[in-house]
Amino acid sequence: METAPTPAGSPPPPVHVAIIMDGNGRWAKARGLPRTAGHKRGAEAVRRTVEAARALGISYLTLYAFSSENWKRPTNEVTDLMGLLRLYLRNEVSNLHKNGIRLRIIGDRSRLSPDIVTLIDESEAKTAGNTALTLVLALSYGGRQEIVAAARHLAAAVAAGTLQADAIDEQALSARLFTADIPDPDLVIRTSGEKRISNFLLWQSAYAEFVFSDVLWPDFGRDQLEDAMRDFHGRDRRYGNAPG
């Protein structure tokens, strides 16, 4: 898997792209298939999109794979999703490693089964030195919960006397998020036509550009990623500054 050079005169790719993968269930329903079939096709879209991100020179790709709210789904569906996660970690990590891709997992691991946590630890360790692309999977993840956990860490440090309350600033809180060593996303994409962020990277997306695609996640791939990047490059990113 080769990384394509940026054509002369073309803008550089966004450093960090984050995607809310939505539409597996609707894709399956439209075809008279069980939701499991949609999730399986969604896993294929993950593979295509990771390959495309690496080829296009994106440095960080974060995928919203399983939210903290997804635990409320029917038990059978959660079981199927966890099974797909196991398969991905067992079967795809060697390919990621071969292609120089680092795997990172963010989220509340305490709710994951011990064997999945072990697979995560092994996968992260195996790929830790890779630099072609960092693939971040948000699992059992919620943006509000992440901020609450960071606030608790800050409060504990103040109570212990290792941090002064007036020393708490944006940098101090950012340093206690799951993404402390990952740059904030430049571009956030949501598939399936929905136009909300669903508790995803709330703090980190403060100045991200958002692209909402009508394509259902199982049909997403390089063409759709490039479309979103073209939209991104057409934006005037002022970070709160007055318009020119």
PDB file of C-alpha atoms in Angstrom:
ATOM      1  CA  MET A   1       0.000   0.000   0.000  1.00  0.00           C
ATOM      2  CA  GLU A   2       1.806   3.111  -1.233  1.00  0.00           C
ATOM      3  CA  THR A   3       1.191   6.680  -0.160  1.00  0.00           C
ATOM      4  CA  ALA A   4       0.409   8.815  -3.183  1.00  0.00           C
ATOM      5  CA  PRO A   5       2.453  12.018  -3.389  1.00  0.00           C
ATOM      6  CA  THR A   6       0.487  15.254  -3.221  1.00  0.00           C
ATOM      7  CA  PRO A   7       0.266  16.659  -6.777  1.00  0.00           C
ATOM      8  CA  ALA A   8       2.145  19.893  -7.324  1.00  0.00           C
ATOM      9  CA  GLY A   9      -0.006  22.854  -6.400  1.00  0.00           C
ATOM     10  CA  SER A  10      -2.530  20.760  -4.477  1.00  0.00           C
ATOM     11  CA  PRO A  11      -3.263  21.675  -0.861  1.00  0.00           C
ATOM     12  CA  PRO A  12      -1.888  19.283   1.744  1.00  0.00           C
ATOM     13  CA  PRO A  13      -4.346  16.775   3.208  1.00  0.00           C
ATOM     14  CA  PRO A  14      -5.904  17.495   6.596  1.00  0.00           C
ATOM     15  CA  VAL A  15      -3.643  16.147   9.324  1.00  0.00           C
ATOM     16  CA  HIS A  16      -6.464  14.530  11.316  1.00  0.00           C
ATOM     17  CA  VAL A  17      -9.760  13.277   9.908  1.00  0.00           C
ATOM     18  CA  ALA A  18     -12.430  11.908  12.268  1.00  0.00           C
ATOM     19  CA  ILE A  19     -15.488  10.008  11.055  1.00  0.00           C
ATOM     20  CA  ILE A  20     -18.821   9.229  12.691  1.00  0.00           C
ATOM     21  CA  MET A  21     -19.658   5.975  10.904  1.00  0.00           C
ATOM     22  CA  ASP A  22     -23.441   5.889  10.614  1.00  0.00           C
ATOM     23  CA  GLY A  23     -25.952   4.006   8.509  1.00  0.00           C
ATOM     24  CA  ASN A  24     -25.125   0.300   8.865  1.00  0.00           C
ATOM     25  CA  GLY A  25     -28.599  -0.536  10.111  1.00  0.00           C
ATOM     26  CA  ARG A  26     -30.381   1.470   7.409  1.00  0.00           C
ATOM     27  CA  TRP A  27     -28.155  -0.063   4.725  1.00  0.00           C
ATOM     28  CA  ALA A  28     -29.178  -3.546   5.882  1.00  0.00           C
ATOM     29  CA  LYS A  29     -32.868  -2.673   6.290  1.00  0.00           C
ATOM     30  CA  ALA A  30     -33.071  -1.269   2.758  1.00  0.00           C
ATOM     31  CA  ARG A  31     -31.878  -4.644   1.483  1.00  0.00           C
ATOM     32  CA  GLY A  32     -34.059  -6.785   3.737  1.00  0.00           C
ATOM     33  CA  LEU A  33     -31.002  -8.003   5.652  1.00  0.00           C
ATOM     34  CA  PRO A  34     -30.343  -8.288   9.395  1.00  0.00           C
ATOM     35  CA  ARG A  35     -28.436  -5.439  11.063  1.00  0.00           C
ATOM     36  CA  THR A  36     -25.486  -7.802  11.449  1.00  0.00           C
ATOM     37  CA  ALA A  37     -25.052  -7.784   7.677  1.00  0.00           C
ATOM     38  CA  GLY A  38     -24.831  -3.998   7.737  1.00  0.00           C
ATOM     39  CA  HIS A  39     -22.168  -4.091  10.438  1.00  0.00           C
ATOM     40  CA  LYS A  40     -20.146  -6.629   8.443  1.00  0.00           C
ATOM     41  CA  ARG A  41     -20.295  -4.443   5.343  1.00  0.00           C
ATOM     42  CA  GLY A  42     -19.396  -1.502   7.566  1.00  0.00           C
ATOM     43  CA  ALA A  43     -16.220  -3.330   8.589  1.00  0.00           C
ATOM     44  CA  GLU A  44     -15.303  -3.585   4.906  1.00  0.00           C
ATOM     45  CA  ALA A  45     -15.803   0.168   4.604  1.00  0.00           C
ATOM     46  CA  VAL A  46     -13.392   0.631   7.516  1.00  0.00           C
ATOM     47  CA  ARG A  47     -10.734  -1.305   5.609  1.00  0.00           C
ATOM     48  CA  ARG A  48     -11.274   0.743   2.431  1.00  0.00           C
ATOM     49  CA  THR A  49     -11.213   4.037   4.289  1.00  0.00           C
ATOM     50  CA  VAL A  50      -8.062   3.223   6.251  1.00  0.00           C
ATOM     51  CA  GLU A  51      -6.294   2.279   3.022  1.00  0.00           C
ATOM     52  CA  ALA A  52      -7.495   5.483   1.372  1.00  0.00           C
ATOM     53  CA  ALA A  53      -6.447   7.677   4.297  1.00  0.00           C
ATOM     54  CA  ARG A  54      -2.936   6.256   4.223  1.00  0.00           C
ATOM     55  CA  ALA A  55      -2.671   6.614   0.448  1.00  0.00           C
ATOM     56  CA  LEU A  56      -3.904  10.221   0.608  1.00  0.00           C
ATOM     57  CA  GLY A  57      -1.317  11.213   3.212  1.00  0.00           C
ATOM     58  CA  ILE A  58      -3.638  11.739   6.180  1.00  0.00           C
ATOM     59  CA  SER A  59      -1.661  11.370   9.419  1.00  0.00           C
ATOM     60  CA  TYR A  60      -4.474  10.572  11.878  1.00  0.00           C
ATOM     61  CA  LEU A  61      -7.800   8.861  11.207  1.00  0.00           C
ATOM     62  CA  THR A  62     -10.255   8.518  14.096  1.00  0.00           C
ATOM     63  CA  LEU A  63     -13.293   6.279  13.660  1.00  0.00           C
ATOM     64  CA  TYR A  64     -16.261   6.343  16.032  1.00  0.00           C
ATOM     65  CA  ALA A  65     -16.652   2.588  16.294  1.00  0.00           C
ATOM     66  CA  PHE A  66     -18.768   2.112  19.442  1.00  0.00           C
ATOM     67  CA  SER A  67     -20.147   4.869  21.639  1.00  0.00           C
ATOM     68  CA  SER A  68     -20.837   4.789  25.362  1.00  0.00           C
ATOM     69  CA  GLU A  69     -24.531   5.000  24.428  1.00  0.00           C
ATOM     70  CA  ASN A  70     -24.282   1.944  22.154  1.00  0.00           C
ATOM     71  CA  TRP A  71     -24.215  -0.261  25.262  1.00  0.00           C
ATOM     72  CA  LYS A  72     -27.971   0.414  25.462  1.00  0.00           C
ATOM     73  CA  ARG A  73     -28.610  -1.413  22.188  1.00  0.00           C
ATOM     74  CA  PRO A  74     -30.173  -4.913  22.238  1.00  0.00           C
ATOM     75  CA  THR A  75     -27.871  -7.496  23.824  1.00  0.00           C
ATOM     76  CA  ASN A  76     -27.648  -9.577  20.650  1.00  0.00           C
ATOM     77  CA  GLU A  77     -26.529  -6.587  18.596  1.00  0.00           C
ATOM     78  CA  VAL A  78     -23.884  -5.598  21.159  1.00  0.00           C
ATOM     79  CA  THR A  79     -22.636  -9.193  21.191  1.00  0.00           C
ATOM     80  CA  ASP A  80     -22.386  -9.193  17.390  1.00  0.00           C
ATOM     81  CA  LEU A  81     -20.500  -5.874  17.407  1.00  0.00           C
ATOM     82  CA  MET A  82     -18.051  -7.141  20.011  1.00  0.00           C
ATOM     83  CA  GLY A  83     -17.537 -10.252  17.899  1.00  0.00           C
ATOM     84  CA  LEU A  84     -16.712  -8.115  14.883  1.00  0.00           C
ATOM     85  CA  LEU A  85     -14.277  -6.125  17.014  1.00  0.00           C
ATOM     86  CA  ARG A  86     -12.517  -9.327  18.059  1.00  0.00           C
ATOM     87  CA  LEU A  87     -12.250 -10.429  14.437  1.00  0.00           C
ATOM     88  CA  TYR A  88     -10.851  -7.052  13.415  1.00  0.00           C
ATOM     89  CA  LEU A  89      -8.215  -7.061  16.137  1.00  0.00           C
ATOM     90  CA  ARG A  90      -7.205 -10.651  15.369  1.00  0.00           C
ATOM     91  CA  ASN A  91      -7.239 -10.470  11.570  1.00  0.00           C
ATOM     92  CA  GLU A  92      -6.462  -6.888  10.563  1.00  0.00           C
ATOM     93  CA  VAL A  93      -3.686  -5.794  12.899  1.00  0.00           C
ATOM     94  CA  SER A  94      -0.980  -7.728  11.047  1.00  0.00           C
ATOM     95  CA  ASN A  95      -2.006  -5.958   7.833  1.00  0.00           C
ATOM     96  CA  LEU A  96      -2.009  -2.599   9.604  1.00  0.00           C
ATOM     97  CA  HIS A  97       1.459  -3.309  10.934  1.00  0.00           C
ATOM     98  CA  LYS A  98       2.749  -4.400   7.525  1.00  0.00           C
ATOM     99  CA  ASN A  99       1.582  -1.081   6.096  1.00  0.00           C
ATOM    100  CA  GLY A 100       3.155   1.029   8.837  1.00  0.00           C
ATOM    101  CA  ILE A 101      -0.126   1.922  10.537  1.00  0.00           C
ATOM    102  CA  ARG A 102      -0.256   2.521  14.260  1.00  0.00           C
ATOM    103  CA  LEU A 103      -3.420   1.499  16.116  1.00  0.00           C
ATOM    104  CA  ARG A 104      -4.721   3.471  19.087  1.00  0.00           C
ATOM    105  CA  ILE A 105      -7.877   2.825  21.083  1.00  0.00           C
ATOM    106  CA  ILE A 106      -9.624   5.560  23.073  1.00  0.00           C
ATOM    107  CA  GLY A 107     -12.580   5.107  25.410  1.00  0.00           C
ATOM    108  CA  ASP A 108     -13.635   3.416  28.630  1.00  0.00           C
ATOM    109  CA  ARG A 109     -11.976  -0.002  28.553  1.00  0.00           C
ATOM    110  CA  SER A 110     -13.502  -1.022  31.891  1.00  0.00           C
ATOM    111  CA  ARG A 111     -16.730  -2.017  30.114  1.00  0.00           C
ATOM    112  CA  LEU A 112     -14.979  -4.192  27.533  1.00  0.00           C
ATOM    113  CA  SER A 113     -14.432  -7.895  28.169  1.00  0.00           C
ATOM    114  CA  PRO A 114     -10.951  -8.881  29.410  1.00  0.00           C
ATOM    115  CA  ASP A 115     -10.055 -10.777  26.222  1.00  0.00           C
ATOM    116  CA  ILE A 116     -10.810  -7.702  24.098  1.00  0.00           C
ATOM    117  CA  VAL A 117      -8.711  -5.513  26.392  1.00  0.00           C
ATOM    118  CA  THR A 118      -5.842  -7.999  25.998  1.00  0.00           C
ATOM    119  CA  LEU A 119      -6.198  -7.896  22.206  1.00  0.00           C
ATOM    120  CA  ILE A 120      -6.181  -4.089  22.322  1.00  0.00           C
ATOM    121  CA  ASP A 121      -3.044  -4.005  24.473  1.00  0.00           C
ATOM    122  CA  GLU A 122      -1.263  -6.451  22.171  1.00  0.00           C
ATOM    123  CA  SER A 123      -2.338  -4.586  19.027  1.00  0.00           C
ATOM    124  CA  GLU A 124      -1.234  -1.206  20.351  1.00  0.00           C
ATOM    125  CA  ALA A 125       2.117  -2.613  21.465  1.00  0.00           C
ATOM    126  CA  LYS A 126       2.735  -4.341  18.130  1.00  0.00           C
ATOM    127  CA  THR A 127       2.068  -1.229  16.063  1.00  0.00           C
ATOM    128  CA  ALA A 128       3.439   1.404  18.466  1.00  0.00           C
ATOM    129  CA  GLY A 129       6.461   2.281  16.328  1.00  0.00           C
ATOM    130  CA  ASN A 130       4.587   2.762  13.049  1.00  0.00           C
ATOM    131  CA  THR A 131       4.396   6.228  11.506  1.00  0.00           C
ATOM    132  CA  ALA A 132       2.595   6.028   8.132  1.00  0.00           C
ATOM    133  CA  LEU A 133      -0.832   6.624   9.719  1.00  0.00           C
ATOM    134  CA  THR A 134      -2.286   6.533  13.225  1.00  0.00           C
ATOM    135  CA  LEU A 135      -5.658   4.799  13.227  1.00  0.00           C
ATOM    136  CA  VAL A 136      -7.646   5.737  16.327  1.00  0.00           C
ATOM    137  CA  LEU A 137     -10.702   3.637  17.165  1.00  0.00           C
ATOM    138  CA  ALA A 138     -13.125   5.228  19.626  1.00  0.00           C
ATOM    139  CA  LEU A 139     -14.592   2.281  21.564  1.00  0.00           C
ATOM    140  CA  SER A 140     -16.974   2.580  24.494  1.00  0.00           C
ATOM    141  CA  TYR A 141     -16.312   6.282  24.011  1.00  0.00           C
ATOM    142  CA  GLY A 142     -18.332   9.356  24.946  1.00  0.00           C
ATOM    143  CA  GLY A 143     -17.141  12.952  24.721  1.00  0.00           C
ATOM    144  CA  ARG A 144     -18.973  14.146  27.836  1.00  0.00           C
ATOM    145  CA  GLN A 145     -17.723  11.203  29.854  1.00  0.00           C
ATOM    146  CA  GLU A 146     -14.178  11.918  28.674  1.00  0.00           C
ATOM    147  CA  ILE A 147     -14.397  15.543  29.840  1.00  0.00           C
ATOM    148  CA  VAL A 148     -15.884  14.487  33.193  1.00  0.00           C
ATOM    149  CA  ALA A 149     -13.044  12.014  33.718  1.00  0.00           C
ATOM    150  CA  ALA A 150     -10.484  14.717  32.914  1.00  0.00           C
ATOM    151  CA  ALA A 151     -12.185  17.107  35.366  1.00  0.00           C
ATOM    152  CA  ARG A 152     -12.024  14.448  38.061  1.00  0.00           C
ATOM    153  CA  HIS A 153      -8.290  14.002  37.460  1.00  0.00           C
ATOM    154  CA  LEU A 154      -7.812  17.756  37.819  1.00  0.00           C
ATOM    155  CA  ALA A 155      -9.922  17.872  40.979  1.00  0.00           C
ATOM    156  CA  ALA A 156      -7.936  15.010  42.502  1.00  0.00           C
ATOM    157  CA  ALA A 157      -4.660  16.791  41.726  1.00  0.00           C
ATOM    158  CA  VAL A 158      -5.938  19.977  43.378  1.00  0.00           C
ATOM    159  CA  ALA A 159      -7.109  18.012  46.427  1.00  0.00           C
ATOM    160  CA  ALA A 160      -3.721  16.313  46.675  1.00  0.00           C
ATOM    161  CA  GLY A 161      -1.946  19.662  46.523  1.00  0.00           C
ATOM    162  CA  THR A 162      -0.043  18.814  43.322  1.00  0.00           C
ATOM    163  CA  LEU A 163      -1.941  21.353  41.221  1.00  0.00           C
ATOM    164  CA  GLN A 164      -3.140  24.847  41.980  1.00  0.00           C
ATOM    165  CA  ALA A 165      -6.734  25.554  41.000  1.00  0.00           C
ATOM    166  CA  ASP A 166      -5.769  28.744  39.198  1.00  0.00           C
ATOM    167  CA  ALA A 167      -3.301  26.726  37.101  1.00  0.00           C
ATOM    168  CA  ILE A 168      -6.134  24.843  35.410  1.00  0.00           C
ATOM    169  CA  ASP A 169      -6.452  25.964  31.799  1.00  0.00           C
ATOM    170  CA  GLU A 170      -7.315  24.457  28.423  1.00  0.00           C
ATOM    171  CA  GLN A 171      -3.898  22.848  28.139  1.00  0.00           C
ATOM    172  CA  ALA A 172      -4.221  21.214  31.565  1.00  0.00           C
ATOM    173  CA  LEU A 173      -7.564  19.687  30.677  1.00  0.00           C
ATOM    174  CA  SER A 174      -6.451  18.621  27.190  1.00  0.00           C
ATOM    175  CA  ALA A 175      -3.491  16.814  28.721  1.00  0.00           C
ATOM    176  CA  ARG A 176      -5.897  14.584  30.660  1.00  0.00           C
ATOM    177  CA  LEU A 177      -8.064  13.538  27.713  1.00  0.00           C
ATOM    178  CA  PHE A 178      -7.694  10.206  25.894  1.00  0.00           C
ATOM    179  CA  THR A 179      -6.303  12.185  22.953  1.00  0.00           C
ATOM    180  CA  ALA A 180      -3.597  14.046  24.884  1.00  0.00           C
ATOM    181  CA  ASP A 181      -0.896  13.102  22.353  1.00  0.00           C
ATOM    182  CA  ILE A 182      -3.106  13.378  19.249  1.00  0.00           C
ATOM    183  CA  PRO A 183      -3.729  16.650  17.355  1.00  0.00           C
ATOM    184  CA  ASP A 184      -7.287  17.930  17.278  1.00  0.00           C
ATOM    185  CA  PRO A 185      -9.271  16.897  14.186  1.00  0.00           C
ATOM    186  CA  ASP A 186      -9.227  19.253  11.218  1.00  0.00           C
ATOM    187  CA  LEU A 187     -12.166  17.552   9.518  1.00  0.00           C
ATOM    188  CA  VAL A 188     -15.088  15.624  11.012  1.00  0.00           C
ATOM    189  CA  ILE A 189     -17.257  13.590   8.637  1.00  0.00           C
ATOM    190  CA  ARG A 190     -20.617  12.034   9.445  1.00  0.00           C
ATOM    191  CA  THR A 191     -22.250   9.616   7.048  1.00  0.00           C
ATOM    192  CA  SER A 192     -25.921   8.699   6.427  1.00  0.00           C
ATOM    193  CA  GLY A 193     -27.316  12.221   6.198  1.00  0.00           C
ATOM    194  CA  GLU A 194     -27.624  12.817   9.934  1.00  0.00           C
ATOM    195  CA  LYS A 195     -26.371  16.232  11.075  1.00  0.00           C
ATOM    196  CA  ARG A 196     -25.292  15.890  14.687  1.00  0.00           C
ATOM    197  CA  ILE A 197     -22.045  14.936  16.445  1.00  0.00           C
ATOM    198  CA  SER A 198     -23.496  12.433  18.933  1.00  0.00           C
ATOM    199  CA  ASN A 199     -21.096  12.996  21.832  1.00  0.00           C
ATOM    200  CA  PHE A 200     -17.997  12.537  19.644  1.00  0.00           C
ATOM    201  CA  LEU A 201     -14.766  14.440  20.357  1.00  0.00           C
ATOM    202  CA  LEU A 202     -16.691  17.351  21.849  1.00  0.00           C
ATOM    203  CA  TRP A 203     -13.657  19.190  23.231  1.00  0.00           C
ATOM    204  CA  GLN A 204     -11.319  18.325  20.379  1.00  0.00           C
ATOM    205  CA  SER A 205     -13.691  19.383  17.579  1.00  0.00           C
ATOM    206  CA  ALA A 206     -14.054  22.997  18.712  1.00  0.00           C
ATOM    207  CA  TYR A 207     -12.550  24.333  15.467  1.00  0.00           C
ATOM    208  CA  ALA A 208     -12.965  21.341  13.166  1.00  0.00           C
ATOM    209  CA  GLU A 209     -14.714  21.625   9.823  1.00  0.00           C
ATOM    210  CA  PHE A 210     -17.775  19.371   9.498  1.00  0.00           C
ATOM    211  CA  VAL A 211     -18.922  17.534   6.385  1.00  0.00           C
ATOM    212  CA  PHE A 212     -22.222  15.623   6.442  1.00  0.00           C
ATOM    213  CA  SER A 213     -22.508  12.972   3.759  1.00  0.00           C
ATOM    214  CA  ASP A 214     -25.746  11.302   2.634  1.00  0.00           C
ATOM    215  CA  VAL A 215     -23.813   8.098   1.855  1.00  0.00           C
ATOM    216  CA  LEU A 216     -24.496   5.234   4.262  1.00  0.00           C
ATOM    217  CA  TRP A 217     -21.328   4.002   5.944  1.00  0.00           C
ATOM    218  CA  PRO A 218     -21.165   0.565   4.200  1.00  0.00           C
ATOM    219  CA  ASP A 219     -20.948   2.428   0.851  1.00  0.00           C
ATOM    220  CA  PHE A 220     -18.216   4.837   2.009  1.00  0.00           C
ATOM    221  CA  GLY A 221     -14.741   4.670   0.500  1.00  0.00           C
ATOM    222  CA  ARG A 222     -11.970   6.655  -1.135  1.00  0.00           C
ATOM    223  CA  ASP A 223     -14.247   8.621  -3.481  1.00  0.00           C
ATOM    224  CA  GLN A 224     -16.357   9.891  -0.597  1.00  0.00           C
ATOM    225  CA  LEU A 225     -13.277  10.686   1.491  1.00  0.00           C
ATOM    226  CA  GLU A 226     -11.803  12.698  -1.364  1.00  0.00           C
ATOM    227  CA  ASP A 227     -15.120  14.534  -1.819  1.00  0.00           C
ATOM    228  CA  ALA A 228     -15.043  15.520   1.869  1.00  0.00           C
ATOM    229  CA  MET A 229     -11.437  16.664   1.558  1.00  0.00           C
ATOM    230  CA  ARG A 230     -12.303  18.866  -1.427  1.00  0.00           C
ATOM    231  CA  ASP A 231     -15.099  20.407   0.619  1.00  0.00           C
ATOM    232  CA  PHE A 232     -12.631  20.938   3.477  1.00  0.00           C
ATOM    233  CA  HIS A 233     -10.125  22.658   1.217  1.00  0.00           C
ATOM    234  CA  GLY A 234     -12.828  25.060   0.075  1.00  0.00           C
ATOM    235  CA  ARG A 235     -13.415  26.351   3.605  1.00  0.00           C
ATOM    236  CA  ASP A 236     -11.861  29.511   5.075  1.00  0.00           C
ATOM    237  CA  ARG A 237     -10.610  28.395   8.487  1.00  0.00           C
ATOM    238  CA  ARG A 238     -10.383  31.494  10.699  1.00  0.00           C
ATOM    239  CA  TYR A 239     -10.393  29.868  14.149  1.00  0.00           C
ATOM    240  CA  GLY A 240     -12.687  32.567  15.505  1.00  0.00           C
ATOM    241  CA  ASN A 241     -10.848  35.474  13.915  1.00  0.00           C
ATOM    242  CA  ALA A 242     -12.826  38.243  12.247  1.00  0.00           C
ATOM    243  CA  PRO A 243     -13.599  37.694   8.560  1.00  0.00           C
ATOM    244  CA  GLY A 244     -11.204  39.247   6.097  1.00  0.00           C
TER     245      GLY A 244
END
